[in-house]
Amino acid sequence: MSNLDRQPALSACGGRGFVVAEPVRELLSPRTVRLGESTEVRRLLPNLGRRMVGAWCFVDHYGPDDIAGEPGMQVAPHPHCGLQTVSWLHDGEVLHRDSVGSLETIRPRELGLMTSGRGISHSEESPRAHGRILHGAQLWVALPEEHRHVDPHFQHHAELPQVTAPGLTATVILGTLDGATSPGTAYTPIVGADLTLAAGTETRLPLNPDFEYAVLSMSGEAHVDGVPVLAGSMLYLGCGRTELPVRATSDAGLMLLGGEPFEEEIVMFWNWIGRSHEDIAQAREDWMTGTRFGEVKGYDGPPIPSPELPPTHLKPRGRVR
């Protein structure tokens, strides 16, 4: 899943000026974005008031959608650079193809992790024979300067470590939670975990006070630090926490996202992350002229052309708080 907006904004993100250094409860409402023929997503990051959480810089939640008799997800080849994509499913299957030759079907609670580095292109689609329901999240992680030009590669991990407590199963997607570490390659101090809670569960999750955190609700209803968080919304939590109280009022699915605040200032446009307007302009030229990002073989259809890049440079950013 990617940003298919045909009029995307050129966004400045990162930097300590956006970080809240103390615990907060900031409920983020999504905006709805159409993705392909039959998929609609709720975009939580970047948000009007919140651009990043640690290195997490893009969060889409989609479904559950009934795609019986529908094509489901159909995202034609498109480019990425300077980031990692994290594909995470609760229901359904997604077929991933990319320009380094990867071909993998991602299934529920399996990690599909694509590191774009200096440049890669990929497609994502529901297999022709697919299940009735599609439900998941697509997330991006910004790569730090020292790693943003690494060789592009794809990792698929069907088995991931878990942390359990009465009524709770936490699957560690990326980084480390409570001593359990994902096999996925991380380039910054980070955590991503999928939380499955039974109705009536009350628990406390151990946190790193140096990280900033947010919780995305995938399904059901849960109270996170006393705040009701419904499916498709996200609660930003700030920094300075050593634990997080969670109470499920129904069976619920959450995603815990966190990491060290991302100090570098980045520029996001369409499916690219750079450090300047010039970086993005070069990426666009390279994609439109057929160099750098390679070719996705086996997808039935043409690649997606880049939107026009706004002609003006970004204006200086203000602080959120």
PDB file of C-alpha atoms in Angstrom:
ATOM      1  CA  MET A   1       0.000   0.000   0.000  1.00  0.00           C
ATOM      2  CA  SER A   2       1.255   3.405  -0.884  1.00  0.00           C
ATOM      3  CA  ASN A   3       0.343   7.019  -1.346  1.00  0.00           C
ATOM      4  CA  LEU A   4      -1.720   7.163  -4.553  1.00  0.00           C
ATOM      5  CA  ASP A   5      -2.855  10.751  -4.032  1.00  0.00           C
ATOM      6  CA  ARG A   6      -2.586  12.541  -7.401  1.00  0.00           C
ATOM      7  CA  GLN A   7      -2.133  15.919  -5.673  1.00  0.00           C
ATOM      8  CA  PRO A   8       0.066  15.099  -2.682  1.00  0.00           C
ATOM      9  CA  ALA A   9       1.541  17.798  -0.504  1.00  0.00           C
ATOM     10  CA  LEU A  10       5.253  18.337  -0.130  1.00  0.00           C
ATOM     11  CA  SER A  11       5.619  17.804   3.622  1.00  0.00           C
ATOM     12  CA  ALA A  12       8.374  18.638   6.092  1.00  0.00           C
ATOM     13  CA  CYS A  13       8.603  16.159   8.966  1.00  0.00           C
ATOM     14  CA  GLY A  14      10.976  15.123  11.714  1.00  0.00           C
ATOM     15  CA  GLY A  15      13.098  17.234  13.986  1.00  0.00           C
ATOM     16  CA  ARG A  16      12.772  17.643  17.735  1.00  0.00           C
ATOM     17  CA  GLY A  17      10.478  20.651  17.375  1.00  0.00           C
ATOM     18  CA  PHE A  18       7.488  18.364  16.829  1.00  0.00           C
ATOM     19  CA  VAL A  19       8.176  16.051  19.772  1.00  0.00           C
ATOM     20  CA  VAL A  20       6.179  16.284  23.000  1.00  0.00           C
ATOM     21  CA  ALA A  21       8.644  15.546  25.799  1.00  0.00           C
ATOM     22  CA  GLU A  22       6.007  14.544  28.359  1.00  0.00           C
ATOM     23  CA  PRO A  23       3.070  12.133  28.460  1.00  0.00           C
ATOM     24  CA  VAL A  24       0.007  13.423  26.577  1.00  0.00           C
ATOM     25  CA  ARG A  25      -3.283  12.022  25.250  1.00  0.00           C
ATOM     26  CA  GLU A  26      -3.724  13.424  21.753  1.00  0.00           C
ATOM     27  CA  LEU A  27      -6.456  11.671  19.771  1.00  0.00           C
ATOM     28  CA  LEU A  28      -5.819  11.801  16.006  1.00  0.00           C
ATOM     29  CA  SER A  29      -8.699  11.583  13.548  1.00  0.00           C
ATOM     30  CA  PRO A  30      -8.003  10.029  10.145  1.00  0.00           C
ATOM     31  CA  ARG A  31      -8.704  11.417   6.716  1.00  0.00           C
ATOM     32  CA  THR A  32     -10.182   9.095   4.113  1.00  0.00           C
ATOM     33  CA  VAL A  33      -8.184   8.353   0.954  1.00  0.00           C
ATOM     34  CA  ARG A  34      -9.271   6.261  -2.036  1.00  0.00           C
ATOM     35  CA  LEU A  35      -6.755   3.572  -2.989  1.00  0.00           C
ATOM     36  CA  GLY A  36      -7.363   1.775  -6.260  1.00  0.00           C
ATOM     37  CA  GLU A  37     -10.763   0.522  -7.417  1.00  0.00           C
ATOM     38  CA  SER A  38     -12.213  -0.967  -4.242  1.00  0.00           C
ATOM     39  CA  THR A  39     -10.042  -0.036  -1.276  1.00  0.00           C
ATOM     40  CA  GLU A  40     -10.544   2.981   0.961  1.00  0.00           C
ATOM     41  CA  VAL A  41      -8.008   3.788   3.660  1.00  0.00           C
ATOM     42  CA  ARG A  42      -7.956   5.909   6.792  1.00  0.00           C
ATOM     43  CA  ARG A  43      -4.731   7.932   6.912  1.00  0.00           C
ATOM     44  CA  LEU A  44      -3.441   8.679  10.439  1.00  0.00           C
ATOM     45  CA  LEU A  45       0.085   9.854   9.628  1.00  0.00           C
ATOM     46  CA  PRO A  46       1.119  12.326   8.420  1.00  0.00           C
ATOM     47  CA  ASN A  47      -1.635  14.221  10.227  1.00  0.00           C
ATOM     48  CA  LEU A  48      -2.414  17.918  10.382  1.00  0.00           C
ATOM     49  CA  GLY A  49      -1.077  18.125  13.930  1.00  0.00           C
ATOM     50  CA  ARG A  50       1.273  15.145  14.075  1.00  0.00           C
ATOM     51  CA  ARG A  51       3.818  14.225  11.405  1.00  0.00           C
ATOM     52  CA  MET A  52       5.865  11.390  12.942  1.00  0.00           C
ATOM     53  CA  VAL A  53       6.071   9.045  15.926  1.00  0.00           C
ATOM     54  CA  GLY A  54       9.715   8.117  16.316  1.00  0.00           C
ATOM     55  CA  ALA A  55      10.762   7.048  12.816  1.00  0.00           C
ATOM     56  CA  TRP A  56       7.175   6.039  11.929  1.00  0.00           C
ATOM     57  CA  CYS A  57       6.115   8.601   9.323  1.00  0.00           C
ATOM     58  CA  PHE A  58       3.117   7.138   7.476  1.00  0.00           C
ATOM     59  CA  VAL A  59       0.190   5.072   8.777  1.00  0.00           C
ATOM     60  CA  ASP A  60      -2.821   3.845   6.771  1.00  0.00           C
ATOM     61  CA  HIS A  61      -5.548   1.620   8.227  1.00  0.00           C
ATOM     62  CA  TYR A  62      -7.883  -0.184   5.817  1.00  0.00           C
ATOM     63  CA  GLY A  63     -10.846  -2.509   6.194  1.00  0.00           C
ATOM     64  CA  PRO A  64     -12.305  -4.740   7.179  1.00  0.00           C
ATOM     65  CA  ASP A  65     -13.601  -4.708   3.598  1.00  0.00           C
ATOM     66  CA  ASP A  66     -15.775  -7.354   1.963  1.00  0.00           C
ATOM     67  CA  ILE A  67     -13.974  -7.963  -1.359  1.00  0.00           C
ATOM     68  CA  ALA A  68     -15.831 -11.125  -2.414  1.00  0.00           C
ATOM     69  CA  GLY A  69     -16.335 -10.774  -6.158  1.00  0.00           C
ATOM     70  CA  GLU A  70     -14.169  -7.632  -6.170  1.00  0.00           C
ATOM     71  CA  PRO A  71     -10.549  -7.182  -7.320  1.00  0.00           C
ATOM     72  CA  GLY A  72      -9.534  -6.077  -3.820  1.00  0.00           C
ATOM     73  CA  MET A  73      -6.198  -4.328  -3.517  1.00  0.00           C
ATOM     74  CA  GLN A  74      -4.714  -3.402  -6.886  1.00  0.00           C
ATOM     75  CA  VAL A  75      -1.721  -1.082  -6.592  1.00  0.00           C
ATOM     76  CA  ALA A  76       0.351  -0.923  -9.788  1.00  0.00           C
ATOM     77  CA  PRO A  77       4.167  -0.579  -9.761  1.00  0.00           C
ATOM     78  CA  HIS A  78       5.368   2.613  -8.100  1.00  0.00           C
ATOM     79  CA  PRO A  79       8.660   3.794  -6.550  1.00  0.00           C
ATOM     80  CA  HIS A  80      10.019   4.362  -3.050  1.00  0.00           C
ATOM     81  CA  CYS A  81      13.258   5.715  -1.627  1.00  0.00           C
ATOM     82  CA  GLY A  82      14.556   6.699   1.794  1.00  0.00           C
ATOM     83  CA  LEU A  83      12.110   4.573   3.779  1.00  0.00           C
ATOM     84  CA  GLN A  84      10.922   1.124   4.816  1.00  0.00           C
ATOM     85  CA  THR A  85       7.391  -0.134   4.163  1.00  0.00           C
ATOM     86  CA  VAL A  86       5.767  -2.376   6.768  1.00  0.00           C
ATOM     87  CA  SER A  87       2.836  -4.455   5.528  1.00  0.00           C
ATOM     88  CA  TRP A  88       0.617  -5.866   8.294  1.00  0.00           C
ATOM     89  CA  LEU A  89      -2.603  -7.845   7.862  1.00  0.00           C
ATOM     90  CA  HIS A  90      -5.352  -9.009  10.200  1.00  0.00           C
ATOM     91  CA  ASP A  91      -7.388 -10.597   7.374  1.00  0.00           C
ATOM     92  CA  GLY A  92      -6.729 -11.407   3.736  1.00  0.00           C
ATOM     93  CA  GLU A  93      -3.631 -11.796   1.577  1.00  0.00           C
ATOM     94  CA  VAL A  94      -1.447  -9.380  -0.373  1.00  0.00           C
ATOM     95  CA  LEU A  95       0.873 -10.413  -3.220  1.00  0.00           C
ATOM     96  CA  HIS A  96       4.073  -8.338  -3.209  1.00  0.00           C
ATOM     97  CA  ARG A  97       6.319  -7.989  -6.281  1.00  0.00           C
ATOM     98  CA  ASP A  98       9.340  -5.704  -6.512  1.00  0.00           C
ATOM     99  CA  SER A  99      12.172  -4.638  -8.784  1.00  0.00           C
ATOM    100  CA  VAL A 100      14.817  -6.682  -6.946  1.00  0.00           C
ATOM    101  CA  GLY A 101      12.924  -9.871  -7.871  1.00  0.00           C
ATOM    102  CA  SER A 102      10.914 -10.519  -4.696  1.00  0.00           C
ATOM    103  CA  LEU A 103       7.602 -12.346  -5.076  1.00  0.00           C
ATOM    104  CA  GLU A 104       5.818 -13.079  -1.801  1.00  0.00           C
ATOM    105  CA  THR A 105       2.274 -13.552  -0.525  1.00  0.00           C
ATOM    106  CA  ILE A 106       1.852 -11.828   2.840  1.00  0.00           C
ATOM    107  CA  ARG A 107      -0.743 -13.336   5.168  1.00  0.00           C
ATOM    108  CA  PRO A 108      -2.232 -12.254   8.498  1.00  0.00           C
ATOM    109  CA  ARG A 109       0.320 -11.447  11.207  1.00  0.00           C
ATOM    110  CA  GLU A 110       3.278 -12.029   8.904  1.00  0.00           C
ATOM    111  CA  LEU A 111       5.791  -9.238   8.419  1.00  0.00           C
ATOM    112  CA  GLY A 112       6.410  -7.877   4.938  1.00  0.00           C
ATOM    113  CA  LEU A 113       9.277  -5.410   5.301  1.00  0.00           C
ATOM    114  CA  MET A 114      10.653  -3.611   2.249  1.00  0.00           C
ATOM    115  CA  THR A 115      13.707  -1.391   2.649  1.00  0.00           C
ATOM    116  CA  SER A 116      13.761   0.982  -0.307  1.00  0.00           C
ATOM    117  CA  GLY A 117      17.144   2.568   0.424  1.00  0.00           C
ATOM    118  CA  ARG A 118      18.416   4.364  -2.666  1.00  0.00           C
ATOM    119  CA  GLY A 119      15.434   3.212  -4.714  1.00  0.00           C
ATOM    120  CA  ILE A 120      13.029   0.351  -5.444  1.00  0.00           C
ATOM    121  CA  SER A 121       9.661  -0.118  -7.122  1.00  0.00           C
ATOM    122  CA  HIS A 122       6.944  -2.598  -6.215  1.00  0.00           C
ATOM    123  CA  SER A 123       3.316  -3.576  -6.733  1.00  0.00           C
ATOM    124  CA  GLU A 124       0.731  -4.910  -4.298  1.00  0.00           C
ATOM    125  CA  GLU A 125      -2.406  -6.814  -5.187  1.00  0.00           C
ATOM    126  CA  SER A 126      -4.957  -9.193  -3.806  1.00  0.00           C
ATOM    127  CA  PRO A 127      -4.373 -12.628  -5.363  1.00  0.00           C
ATOM    128  CA  ARG A 128      -6.956 -13.581  -7.984  1.00  0.00           C
ATOM    129  CA  ALA A 129      -8.283 -16.261  -5.658  1.00  0.00           C
ATOM    130  CA  HIS A 130      -8.596 -14.321  -2.409  1.00  0.00           C
ATOM    131  CA  GLY A 131     -10.539 -14.455   0.817  1.00  0.00           C
ATOM    132  CA  ARG A 132     -13.685 -12.471   1.485  1.00  0.00           C
ATOM    133  CA  ILE A 133     -12.250  -9.957   3.974  1.00  0.00           C
ATOM    134  CA  LEU A 134      -9.281  -7.592   3.629  1.00  0.00           C
ATOM    135  CA  HIS A 135      -8.127  -5.771   6.761  1.00  0.00           C
ATOM    136  CA  GLY A 136      -4.741  -4.382   7.640  1.00  0.00           C
ATOM    137  CA  ALA A 137      -2.338  -1.491   7.999  1.00  0.00           C
ATOM    138  CA  GLN A 138       0.451  -0.063   5.901  1.00  0.00           C
ATOM    139  CA  LEU A 139       3.194   1.852   7.664  1.00  0.00           C
ATOM    140  CA  TRP A 140       6.417   3.582   6.660  1.00  0.00           C
ATOM    141  CA  VAL A 141       9.601   4.037   8.648  1.00  0.00           C
ATOM    142  CA  ALA A 142      11.974   6.868   7.716  1.00  0.00           C
ATOM    143  CA  LEU A 143      15.588   5.815   7.191  1.00  0.00           C
ATOM    144  CA  PRO A 144      18.285   7.911   8.900  1.00  0.00           C
ATOM    145  CA  GLU A 145      20.853   9.705   6.763  1.00  0.00           C
ATOM    146  CA  GLU A 146      23.556   7.084   7.243  1.00  0.00           C
ATOM    147  CA  HIS A 147      21.302   4.319   5.902  1.00  0.00           C
ATOM    148  CA  ARG A 148      18.964   6.009   3.427  1.00  0.00           C
ATOM    149  CA  HIS A 149      21.062   4.935   0.422  1.00  0.00           C
ATOM    150  CA  VAL A 150      21.446   1.254   1.389  1.00  0.00           C
ATOM    151  CA  ASP A 151      20.835  -1.446  -1.198  1.00  0.00           C
ATOM    152  CA  PRO A 152      17.094  -2.085  -1.569  1.00  0.00           C
ATOM    153  CA  HIS A 153      15.844  -5.409  -0.219  1.00  0.00           C
ATOM    154  CA  PHE A 154      12.723  -7.236   0.976  1.00  0.00           C
ATOM    155  CA  GLN A 155      12.217  -9.397   4.064  1.00  0.00           C
ATOM    156  CA  HIS A 156       9.323 -11.728   4.843  1.00  0.00           C
ATOM    157  CA  HIS A 157       8.985 -13.181   8.347  1.00  0.00           C
ATOM    158  CA  ALA A 158       6.125 -15.604   8.933  1.00  0.00           C
ATOM    159  CA  GLU A 159       7.169 -16.273  12.545  1.00  0.00           C
ATOM    160  CA  LEU A 160       7.518 -13.360  14.963  1.00  0.00           C
ATOM    161  CA  PRO A 161       8.220 -13.268  18.717  1.00  0.00           C
ATOM    162  CA  GLN A 162       5.363 -12.727  21.141  1.00  0.00           C
ATOM    163  CA  VAL A 163       4.919 -11.298  24.612  1.00  0.00           C
ATOM    164  CA  THR A 164       1.954 -12.685  26.548  1.00  0.00           C
ATOM    165  CA  ALA A 165      -0.008 -11.800  29.677  1.00  0.00           C
ATOM    166  CA  PRO A 166      -3.500 -12.817  30.828  1.00  0.00           C
ATOM    167  CA  GLY A 167      -5.869 -11.715  28.059  1.00  0.00           C
ATOM    168  CA  LEU A 168      -3.035 -10.208  25.957  1.00  0.00           C
ATOM    169  CA  THR A 169      -0.880 -11.416  23.084  1.00  0.00           C
ATOM    170  CA  ALA A 170       1.636  -8.889  21.748  1.00  0.00           C
ATOM    171  CA  THR A 171       3.365  -9.791  18.470  1.00  0.00           C
ATOM    172  CA  VAL A 172       6.595  -7.837  17.977  1.00  0.00           C
ATOM    173  CA  ILE A 173       6.621  -6.560  14.389  1.00  0.00           C
ATOM    174  CA  LEU A 174       9.704  -4.354  14.488  1.00  0.00           C
ATOM    175  CA  GLY A 175      12.231  -3.466  17.177  1.00  0.00           C
ATOM    176  CA  THR A 176      11.971  -4.681  20.779  1.00  0.00           C
ATOM    177  CA  LEU A 177       9.171  -4.937  23.343  1.00  0.00           C
ATOM    178  CA  ASP A 178       9.668  -6.306  26.863  1.00  0.00           C
ATOM    179  CA  GLY A 179      12.848  -8.170  25.832  1.00  0.00           C
ATOM    180  CA  ALA A 180      11.383  -9.734  22.656  1.00  0.00           C
ATOM    181  CA  THR A 181      12.992  -8.567  19.400  1.00  0.00           C
ATOM    182  CA  SER A 182      11.639  -8.826  15.858  1.00  0.00           C
ATOM    183  CA  PRO A 183      13.879 -10.424  13.193  1.00  0.00           C
ATOM    184  CA  GLY A 184      13.046  -7.513  10.867  1.00  0.00           C
ATOM    185  CA  THR A 185      15.954  -5.147  10.218  1.00  0.00           C
ATOM    186  CA  ALA A 186      15.569  -1.817  12.029  1.00  0.00           C
ATOM    187  CA  TYR A 187      17.817   1.190  11.425  1.00  0.00           C
ATOM    188  CA  THR A 188      16.727   3.326  14.390  1.00  0.00           C
ATOM    189  CA  PRO A 189      15.669   2.529  17.994  1.00  0.00           C
ATOM    190  CA  ILE A 190      12.033   1.626  17.362  1.00  0.00           C
ATOM    191  CA  VAL A 191       9.123  -0.595  18.327  1.00  0.00           C
ATOM    192  CA  GLY A 192       6.041  -1.809  16.507  1.00  0.00           C
ATOM    193  CA  ALA A 193       3.773  -4.415  18.100  1.00  0.00           C
ATOM    194  CA  ASP A 194       0.362  -5.908  17.342  1.00  0.00           C
ATOM    195  CA  LEU A 195      -1.769  -6.267  20.485  1.00  0.00           C
ATOM    196  CA  THR A 196      -4.638  -8.740  20.697  1.00  0.00           C
ATOM    197  CA  LEU A 197      -6.784  -8.243  23.797  1.00  0.00           C
ATOM    198  CA  ALA A 198      -9.710 -10.276  25.089  1.00  0.00           C
ATOM    199  CA  ALA A 199     -12.780  -8.431  26.338  1.00  0.00           C
ATOM    200  CA  GLY A 200     -12.353  -7.329  29.942  1.00  0.00           C
ATOM    201  CA  THR A 201      -8.559  -7.462  29.888  1.00  0.00           C
ATOM    202  CA  GLU A 202      -6.732  -4.865  31.966  1.00  0.00           C
ATOM    203  CA  THR A 203      -2.958  -4.765  31.649  1.00  0.00           C
ATOM    204  CA  ARG A 204       0.047  -2.468  31.594  1.00  0.00           C
ATOM    205  CA  LEU A 205       2.607  -2.467  28.807  1.00  0.00           C
ATOM    206  CA  PRO A 206       6.256  -1.699  29.650  1.00  0.00           C
ATOM    207  CA  LEU A 207       7.547   1.342  27.750  1.00  0.00           C
ATOM    208  CA  ASN A 208      10.870   3.120  27.239  1.00  0.00           C
ATOM    209  CA  PRO A 209      10.664   6.679  28.643  1.00  0.00           C
ATOM    210  CA  ASP A 210      13.068   7.913  25.932  1.00  0.00           C
ATOM    211  CA  PHE A 211      10.642   6.858  23.170  1.00  0.00           C
ATOM    212  CA  GLU A 212       7.573   8.671  21.931  1.00  0.00           C
ATOM    213  CA  TYR A 213       4.534   6.451  21.372  1.00  0.00           C
ATOM    214  CA  ALA A 214       1.149   6.182  19.707  1.00  0.00           C
ATOM    215  CA  VAL A 215      -1.525   3.475  19.640  1.00  0.00           C
ATOM    216  CA  LEU A 216      -3.536   2.687  16.499  1.00  0.00           C
ATOM    217  CA  SER A 217      -6.864   0.919  16.991  1.00  0.00           C
ATOM    218  CA  MET A 218      -7.455  -1.821  14.422  1.00  0.00           C
ATOM    219  CA  SER A 219     -10.701  -3.275  15.801  1.00  0.00           C
ATOM    220  CA  GLY A 220     -12.959  -3.349  18.833  1.00  0.00           C
ATOM    221  CA  GLU A 221     -12.857  -0.802  21.628  1.00  0.00           C
ATOM    222  CA  ALA A 222     -10.162  -0.266  24.204  1.00  0.00           C
ATOM    223  CA  HIS A 223      -9.280   2.430  26.706  1.00  0.00           C
ATOM    224  CA  VAL A 224      -5.638   3.488  26.415  1.00  0.00           C
ATOM    225  CA  ASP A 225      -4.476   5.455  29.462  1.00  0.00           C
ATOM    226  CA  GLY A 226      -8.150   6.085  30.163  1.00  0.00           C
ATOM    227  CA  VAL A 227      -9.003   7.347  26.655  1.00  0.00           C
ATOM    228  CA  PRO A 228     -11.483   5.334  24.537  1.00  0.00           C
ATOM    229  CA  VAL A 229      -9.841   4.554  21.202  1.00  0.00           C
ATOM    230  CA  LEU A 230     -12.162   3.274  18.477  1.00  0.00           C
ATOM    231  CA  ALA A 231     -11.208   1.359  15.329  1.00  0.00           C
ATOM    232  CA  GLY A 232      -9.531   3.588  12.752  1.00  0.00           C
ATOM    233  CA  SER A 233      -8.292   6.211  15.219  1.00  0.00           C
ATOM    234  CA  MET A 234      -4.887   6.731  16.816  1.00  0.00           C
ATOM    235  CA  LEU A 235      -3.857   8.119  20.192  1.00  0.00           C
ATOM    236  CA  TYR A 236      -0.540   9.981  20.394  1.00  0.00           C
ATOM    237  CA  LEU A 237       1.059   9.533  23.820  1.00  0.00           C
ATOM    238  CA  GLY A 238       4.211  11.682  23.819  1.00  0.00           C
ATOM    239  CA  CYS A 239       7.388  10.696  25.704  1.00  0.00           C
ATOM    240  CA  GLY A 240       8.364  10.048  29.303  1.00  0.00           C
ATOM    241  CA  ARG A 241       6.286   6.932  29.979  1.00  0.00           C
ATOM    242  CA  THR A 242       7.539   3.775  31.661  1.00  0.00           C
ATOM    243  CA  GLU A 243       4.262   1.881  31.259  1.00  0.00           C
ATOM    244  CA  LEU A 244       0.912   2.181  29.531  1.00  0.00           C
ATOM    245  CA  PRO A 245      -2.414   1.073  31.046  1.00  0.00           C
ATOM    246  CA  VAL A 246      -4.766  -0.601  28.563  1.00  0.00           C
ATOM    247  CA  ARG A 247      -8.295  -1.890  29.171  1.00  0.00           C
ATOM    248  CA  ALA A 248     -10.344  -3.732  26.539  1.00  0.00           C
ATOM    249  CA  THR A 249     -14.115  -3.229  26.720  1.00  0.00           C
ATOM    250  CA  SER A 250     -14.552  -5.745  23.879  1.00  0.00           C
ATOM    251  CA  ASP A 251     -12.233  -8.071  22.026  1.00  0.00           C
ATOM    252  CA  ALA A 252      -9.811  -5.557  20.528  1.00  0.00           C
ATOM    253  CA  GLY A 253      -6.829  -5.241  18.220  1.00  0.00           C
ATOM    254  CA  LEU A 254      -4.307  -2.426  18.660  1.00  0.00           C
ATOM    255  CA  MET A 255      -0.925  -1.508  17.236  1.00  0.00           C
ATOM    256  CA  LEU A 256       1.686   0.049  19.506  1.00  0.00           C
ATOM    257  CA  LEU A 257       4.108   2.300  17.598  1.00  0.00           C
ATOM    258  CA  GLY A 258       7.090   4.034  19.153  1.00  0.00           C
ATOM    259  CA  GLY A 259      10.715   4.965  18.918  1.00  0.00           C
ATOM    260  CA  GLU A 260      13.366   7.520  19.674  1.00  0.00           C
ATOM    261  CA  PRO A 261      12.280  10.908  18.323  1.00  0.00           C
ATOM    262  CA  PHE A 262      13.616  11.291  14.792  1.00  0.00           C
ATOM    263  CA  GLU A 263      16.058  14.195  14.984  1.00  0.00           C
ATOM    264  CA  GLU A 264      16.667  14.700  11.268  1.00  0.00           C
ATOM    265  CA  GLU A 265      14.350  16.895   9.256  1.00  0.00           C
ATOM    266  CA  ILE A 266      12.969  15.082   6.216  1.00  0.00           C
ATOM    267  CA  VAL A 267      10.904  15.955   3.159  1.00  0.00           C
ATOM    268  CA  MET A 268       8.077  13.651   2.045  1.00  0.00           C
ATOM    269  CA  PHE A 269       6.382  13.750  -1.333  1.00  0.00           C
ATOM    270  CA  TRP A 270       4.242  11.007  -2.847  1.00  0.00           C
ATOM    271  CA  ASN A 271       6.200   7.786  -2.121  1.00  0.00           C
ATOM    272  CA  TRP A 272       9.620   9.306  -1.527  1.00  0.00           C
ATOM    273  CA  ILE A 273      11.539  10.624   1.454  1.00  0.00           C
ATOM    274  CA  GLY A 274      14.509  12.946   0.981  1.00  0.00           C
ATOM    275  CA  ARG A 275      16.217  15.781   2.758  1.00  0.00           C
ATOM    276  CA  SER A 276      15.456  18.577   0.310  1.00  0.00           C
ATOM    277  CA  HIS A 277      13.217  19.674  -2.534  1.00  0.00           C
ATOM    278  CA  GLU A 278      16.106  18.798  -4.863  1.00  0.00           C
ATOM    279  CA  ASP A 279      16.195  15.208  -3.567  1.00  0.00           C
ATOM    280  CA  ILE A 280      12.524  14.795  -4.406  1.00  0.00           C
ATOM    281  CA  ALA A 281      12.855  16.448  -7.809  1.00  0.00           C
ATOM    282  CA  GLN A 282      15.685  14.051  -8.675  1.00  0.00           C
ATOM    283  CA  ALA A 283      13.666  11.030  -7.536  1.00  0.00           C
ATOM    284  CA  ARG A 284      10.750  12.137  -9.692  1.00  0.00           C
ATOM    285  CA  GLU A 285      12.977  12.607 -12.732  1.00  0.00           C
ATOM    286  CA  ASP A 286      14.572   9.200 -12.199  1.00  0.00           C
ATOM    287  CA  TRP A 287      11.168   7.513 -11.967  1.00  0.00           C
ATOM    288  CA  MET A 288       9.713   9.247 -15.002  1.00  0.00           C
ATOM    289  CA  THR A 289      12.793   8.526 -17.150  1.00  0.00           C
ATOM    290  CA  GLY A 290      12.958   4.859 -16.209  1.00  0.00           C
ATOM    291  CA  THR A 291      16.218   4.778 -14.264  1.00  0.00           C
ATOM    292  CA  ARG A 292      17.206   4.018 -10.651  1.00  0.00           C
ATOM    293  CA  PHE A 293      14.000   2.295  -9.435  1.00  0.00           C
ATOM    294  CA  GLY A 294      14.158  -0.814 -11.620  1.00  0.00           C
ATOM    295  CA  GLU A 295      11.299  -2.781 -13.155  1.00  0.00           C
ATOM    296  CA  VAL A 296       8.569  -4.861 -11.520  1.00  0.00           C
ATOM    297  CA  LYS A 297       8.179  -7.965 -13.654  1.00  0.00           C
ATOM    298  CA  GLY A 298       4.979 -10.006 -13.758  1.00  0.00           C
ATOM    299  CA  TYR A 299       2.440  -7.316 -12.903  1.00  0.00           C
ATOM    300  CA  ASP A 300      -0.368  -7.021 -15.462  1.00  0.00           C
ATOM    301  CA  GLY A 301      -0.467  -3.298 -16.094  1.00  0.00           C
ATOM    302  CA  PRO A 302       1.621  -0.149 -16.486  1.00  0.00           C
ATOM    303  CA  PRO A 303       3.447   1.611 -13.633  1.00  0.00           C
ATOM    304  CA  ILE A 304       1.952   4.663 -11.926  1.00  0.00           C
ATOM    305  CA  PRO A 305       3.255   8.008 -13.192  1.00  0.00           C
ATOM    306  CA  SER A 306       4.429  10.531 -10.624  1.00  0.00           C
ATOM    307  CA  PRO A 307       2.240  13.494  -9.741  1.00  0.00           C
ATOM    308  CA  GLU A 308       3.557  16.938 -10.575  1.00  0.00           C
ATOM    309  CA  LEU A 309       5.953  18.322  -7.985  1.00  0.00           C
ATOM    310  CA  PRO A 310       4.974  21.716  -6.528  1.00  0.00           C
ATOM    311  CA  PRO A 311       7.330  24.350  -7.994  1.00  0.00           C
ATOM    312  CA  THR A 312       8.040  26.200  -4.779  1.00  0.00           C
ATOM    313  CA  HIS A 313      10.256  25.203  -1.896  1.00  0.00           C
ATOM    314  CA  LEU A 314       8.851  24.359   1.503  1.00  0.00           C
ATOM    315  CA  LYS A 315       8.184  27.179   3.884  1.00  0.00           C
ATOM    316  CA  PRO A 316       9.795  27.113   7.362  1.00  0.00           C
ATOM    317  CA  ARG A 317       7.890  24.945   9.775  1.00  0.00           C
ATOM    318  CA  GLY A 318       6.436  25.941  13.105  1.00  0.00           C
ATOM    319  CA  ARG A 319       6.407  23.849  16.217  1.00  0.00           C
ATOM    320  CA  VAL A 320       3.393  21.812  17.249  1.00  0.00           C
ATOM    321  CA  ARG A 321       4.010  22.718  20.874  1.00  0.00           C
TER     322      ARG A 321
END
